[in-house]
Short mmCIF file of C-alpha atoms in Angstrom, two decimals:
data_model
loop_
_atom_site.label_atom_id
_atom_site.label_comp_id
_atom_site.label_asym_id
_atom_site.label_seq_id
_atom_site.Cartn_x
_atom_site.Cartn_y
_atom_site.Cartn_z
CA MET A 88 -1.17 -36.55 -8.71
CA LEU A 89 -1.08 -40.34 -8.16
CA VAL A 90 2.47 -40.52 -7.12
CA TYR A 91 1.46 -37.88 -4.14
CA MET A 92 -1.40 -39.61 -3.25
CA GLU A 93 0.53 -42.75 -3.20
CA LEU A 94 3.45 -41.39 -0.71
CA SER A 95 0.67 -39.73 1.58
CA MET A 96 -1.03 -43.17 1.86
CA ARG A 97 2.36 -44.95 2.81
CA ALA A 98 3.01 -41.92 5.27
CA GLY A 99 -0.18 -42.83 6.86
CA THR A 100 -1.34 -39.27 6.98
CA ALA A 101 -3.54 -36.94 4.75
CA PRO A 102 -2.48 -34.23 2.64
CA ILE A 103 -2.73 -30.78 4.03
CA CYS A 104 -5.70 -28.65 2.40
CA PRO A 105 -6.76 -25.33 2.94
CA TYR A 106 -10.54 -25.77 2.08
CA GLY A 107 -11.14 -28.53 4.08
CA GLN A 108 -12.16 -30.76 1.22
CA ALA A 109 -12.55 -34.76 2.36
CA GLY A 110 -9.19 -36.39 3.04
CA CYS A 111 -7.70 -32.97 3.80
CA HIS A 112 -6.35 -32.23 7.12
CA VAL A 113 -7.02 -28.23 7.81
CA PRO A 114 -4.08 -27.20 9.75
CA THR A 115 -5.07 -25.90 13.42
CA LEU A 116 -3.69 -22.21 14.87
CA ALA A 117 -1.12 -24.41 16.39
CA ASP A 118 0.26 -25.97 13.28
CA LEU A 119 0.44 -22.40 11.39
CA PHE A 120 2.46 -21.34 14.70
CA ASP A 121 4.67 -24.19 14.39
CA ARG A 122 5.39 -23.68 11.20
CA VAL A 123 6.09 -20.37 10.73
CA ILE A 124 8.31 -20.60 14.15
CA GLN A 125 10.36 -23.36 12.32
CA GLN A 126 11.26 -21.29 9.52
CA SER A 127 11.83 -18.18 11.25
CA SER A 128 14.51 -20.19 13.21
CA ARG A 129 15.85 -21.92 10.05
CA MET A 130 15.86 -18.39 8.04
CA HIS A 131 17.54 -17.07 11.14
CA GLY A 132 20.23 -19.70 11.31
CA ILE A 133 20.76 -19.36 7.83
CA SER A 134 21.43 -15.42 7.96
CA SER A 135 23.73 -16.16 10.82
CA ASP A 136 25.79 -18.71 9.02
CA LEU A 137 26.14 -16.23 5.98
CA HIS A 138 27.06 -13.58 8.63
CA SER A 139 29.85 -15.13 9.92
CA GLN A 140 30.86 -16.87 6.74
CA PHE A 141 31.04 -13.32 5.28
CA GLU A 142 33.12 -11.82 8.17
CA GLN A 143 35.63 -14.55 7.73
CA TYR A 144 36.27 -14.44 4.19
CA PHE A 145 36.30 -10.57 3.69
CA LEU A 146 37.00 -9.12 7.48
CA PRO A 147 39.31 -11.62 9.48
CA SER A 148 40.20 -10.22 12.61
CA LYS A 149 37.86 -7.09 12.34
CA ASN A 150 35.08 -6.44 14.98
CA LEU A 151 32.91 -4.26 12.72
CA ILE A 152 29.71 -2.54 13.54
CA GLY A 153 27.58 -1.68 10.77
CA LYS A 154 28.25 2.12 9.40
CA ARG A 155 24.74 3.40 9.17
CA LYS A 156 21.74 2.97 10.77
CA CYS A 157 19.39 -0.70 9.60
CA HIS A 158 16.95 0.25 7.14
CA THR A 159 14.02 -1.01 9.35
CA TYR A 160 15.29 1.28 12.17
CA GLY A 161 11.79 3.04 11.70
CA ILE A 162 9.71 0.34 12.61
CA LEU A 163 9.73 0.85 16.23
CA THR A 164 10.29 -2.98 18.02
CA PRO A 165 10.19 -4.01 21.98
CA ASP A 166 13.72 -4.16 22.89
CA ASP A 167 13.24 -7.16 25.14
CA LYS A 168 10.99 -10.31 26.06
CA GLU A 169 8.85 -8.28 28.67
CA ASN A 170 8.38 -5.36 26.53
CA ALA A 171 6.70 -7.64 23.75
CA GLN A 172 4.72 -9.46 26.01
CA ARG A 173 3.26 -6.26 26.71
CA LEU A 174 2.24 -5.44 23.28
CA GLY A 175 -1.21 -6.41 22.18
CA ARG A 176 -1.49 -9.44 19.90
CA GLU A 177 -2.38 -7.17 17.02
CA GLN A 178 0.33 -4.69 17.64
CA LEU A 179 3.04 -7.58 17.84
CA THR A 180 1.61 -9.37 14.40
CA GLU A 181 1.85 -5.91 12.74
CA VAL A 182 5.17 -5.56 14.01
CA ILE A 183 6.24 -8.94 12.70
CA LEU A 184 4.56 -8.21 9.31
CA ARG A 185 6.57 -5.05 9.17
CA LEU A 186 9.67 -6.35 9.57
CA LEU A 187 9.30 -9.36 6.92
CA GLY A 188 8.00 -6.84 4.54
CA ALA A 189 10.77 -4.58 4.49
CA TRP A 190 13.13 -7.30 3.72
CA GLY A 191 11.90 -8.29 0.30
CA ASP A 192 13.71 -5.90 -1.63
CA PRO A 193 17.04 -5.36 -0.07
CA LEU A 194 17.75 -9.11 -0.16
CA SER A 195 16.45 -9.32 -3.58
CA GLN A 196 19.18 -6.37 -4.42
CA PHE A 197 21.68 -8.34 -2.31
CA TYR A 198 21.39 -11.69 -4.36
CA GLN A 199 21.77 -9.96 -7.69
CA SER A 200 24.61 -7.85 -6.65
CA MET A 201 26.47 -11.21 -5.06
CA SER A 202 25.54 -13.38 -8.29
CA ARG A 203 26.79 -10.53 -10.53
CA ASP A 204 30.30 -11.07 -9.48
CA GLN A 205 31.32 -15.05 -9.76
CA ASN A 206 35.13 -14.37 -9.81
CA GLN A 207 35.18 -15.11 -5.92
CA ASP A 208 33.95 -18.53 -4.62
CA PHE A 209 32.44 -16.98 -1.76
CA ASN A 210 30.01 -15.24 -4.02
CA HIS A 211 28.66 -18.25 -5.60
CA TYR A 212 28.04 -19.67 -2.13
CA SER A 213 26.59 -16.51 -0.81
CA SER A 214 24.40 -16.03 -3.57
CA ASN A 215 23.00 -19.48 -3.34
CA LYS A 216 22.29 -18.31 0.62
CA ALA A 217 21.09 -15.00 -0.45
CA MET A 218 18.34 -16.28 -3.07
CA GLU A 219 17.25 -18.63 -0.09
CA ILE A 220 16.72 -16.29 2.60
CA SER A 221 15.26 -14.02 0.29
CA ASP A 222 12.83 -16.48 -1.29
CA MET A 223 12.15 -17.62 2.90
CA VAL A 224 11.22 -13.78 3.96
CA HIS A 225 8.46 -14.20 1.15
CA GLU A 226 7.11 -17.64 2.45
CA LEU A 227 7.45 -16.44 5.76
CA ARG A 228 5.54 -13.45 5.53
CA ASP A 229 3.04 -15.16 3.54
CA GLY A 230 2.73 -17.71 6.18
CA VAL A 231 2.25 -15.46 9.04
CA ALA A 232 -0.39 -13.48 6.96
CA LYS A 233 -2.48 -16.75 6.81
CA MET A 234 -2.15 -17.46 10.39
CA ALA A 235 -3.10 -13.90 11.36
CA GLU A 236 -6.35 -14.54 9.27
CA LYS A 237 -6.52 -17.89 10.93
CA MET A 238 -6.03 -15.95 14.60
CA LYS A 239 -9.02 -13.32 13.10
CA LEU A 240 -11.34 -16.32 12.43
CA SER A 241 -10.97 -17.61 16.10
CA GLY A 242 -11.63 -14.46 17.81
CA VAL A 243 -8.03 -14.09 19.08
CA LEU A 244 -7.20 -10.96 16.63
CA ASP A 245 -8.98 -7.95 15.72
CA ASN A 246 -9.62 -7.40 11.95
CA THR A 247 -7.52 -4.08 12.73
CA VAL A 248 -4.67 -5.64 11.91
CA SER A 249 -3.37 -5.06 8.07
CA TYR A 250 -0.07 -4.73 6.01
CA VAL A 251 1.41 -1.42 6.09
CA SER A 252 3.69 -1.04 2.54
CA PRO A 253 7.40 -0.82 3.88
CA GLU A 254 8.21 2.54 1.63
CA SER A 255 5.58 3.80 3.89
CA PHE A 256 7.54 3.60 7.07
CA VAL A 257 11.11 2.99 5.72
CA PRO A 258 13.46 6.39 4.42
CA PHE A 259 13.09 6.65 0.63
CA SER A 260 16.64 7.24 0.43
CA THR A 261 17.14 4.07 2.23
CA VAL A 262 14.75 1.72 -0.33
CA SER A 263 16.35 3.66 -3.14
CA TYR A 264 19.64 2.96 -2.48
CA TYR A 265 18.82 -0.67 -2.11
CA LYS A 266 17.29 -0.82 -5.13
CA ARG A 267 20.28 0.73 -6.93
CA GLY A 268 21.98 -2.45 -6.42
CA GLU A 269 25.50 -0.79 -5.85
CA LEU A 270 26.67 -2.50 -3.11
CA ASN A 271 29.95 -3.20 -2.19
CA PRO A 272 31.23 -5.37 0.52
CA MET A 273 31.05 -3.07 3.54
CA ASP A 274 27.61 -2.52 2.01
CA HIS A 275 27.14 -6.12 2.41
CA HIS A 276 28.36 -6.69 5.48
CA ASP A 277 25.94 -4.06 7.06
CA LEU A 278 22.99 -5.62 4.99
CA LEU A 279 23.43 -8.69 6.66
CA HIS A 280 24.39 -7.40 10.25
CA CYS A 281 20.98 -6.04 10.18
CA PHE A 282 19.22 -9.06 8.81
CA ARG A 283 20.43 -11.23 11.31
CA ARG A 284 19.34 -8.63 13.67
CA ASP A 285 15.98 -8.45 12.70
CA SER A 286 15.41 -12.16 11.99
CA ASN A 287 15.99 -12.78 15.41
CA LYS A 288 13.47 -10.66 16.27
CA VAL A 289 11.07 -12.29 14.08
CA LYS A 290 11.86 -15.54 15.66
CA ASN A 291 11.72 -14.22 19.07
CA TYR A 292 8.48 -12.22 18.43
CA LEU A 293 6.77 -15.36 16.95
CA ARG A 294 7.59 -17.63 19.96
CA ILE A 295 6.04 -14.69 22.20
CA LEU A 296 3.09 -14.26 20.04
CA LYS A 297 2.27 -17.94 20.23
CA CYS A 298 2.63 -18.04 23.95
CA THR A 299 0.40 -15.12 24.28
CA THR A 300 -2.48 -16.57 22.03
CA LEU A 301 -1.93 -20.17 22.96
CA PRO A 302 -0.60 -20.52 26.63
CA GLY A 303 0.80 -24.02 27.69
CA LEU A 304 1.90 -25.23 24.39
CA ASP A 305 6.01 -25.43 24.72
CA CYS A 306 5.93 -21.87 26.75
#
């Protein structure tokens, strides 16, 4: 604790605290937006790198498209910026939370599947990255949920926004398939393809949500 306080004093900034204690910096809504946007951009970057590395390692010179629908196909998402901007803040926030919530189990199973087989050099690299993005999904969803609460307190978001369990809108057969953990390289490819797509959506939707909520800030 003393070391932490010393470092904070050296940096010349007050530590960020959730309850506004003396000497603490209470993050503004703009601060929270910046954090989740930065984290979503990093998450998408890692997922894109992992997908590219996977294709180079396992599927050289092949241009493959996922053999099955992404398990999040049941979540209705706007297909471009204009349609996303037409959605209300409440709807767009729910879409973001649903996408993030739907990836918890699949990424956990992906990590477990890749970590079982350490015979290939790529598996060690990919399992570490899979664990990283799996943790990031949970952290990002928590961050967006906190941001949504801040939006409600600020009066820019209705109290109707709530989180719905992924199992309520994702086909049970798909969820149970991932939970079995019996994934082969093609399954891994499809999963990474879908996650790269959805992480890009989350990143773009968060930026649009920020611009519709706080216009004029880097929009």
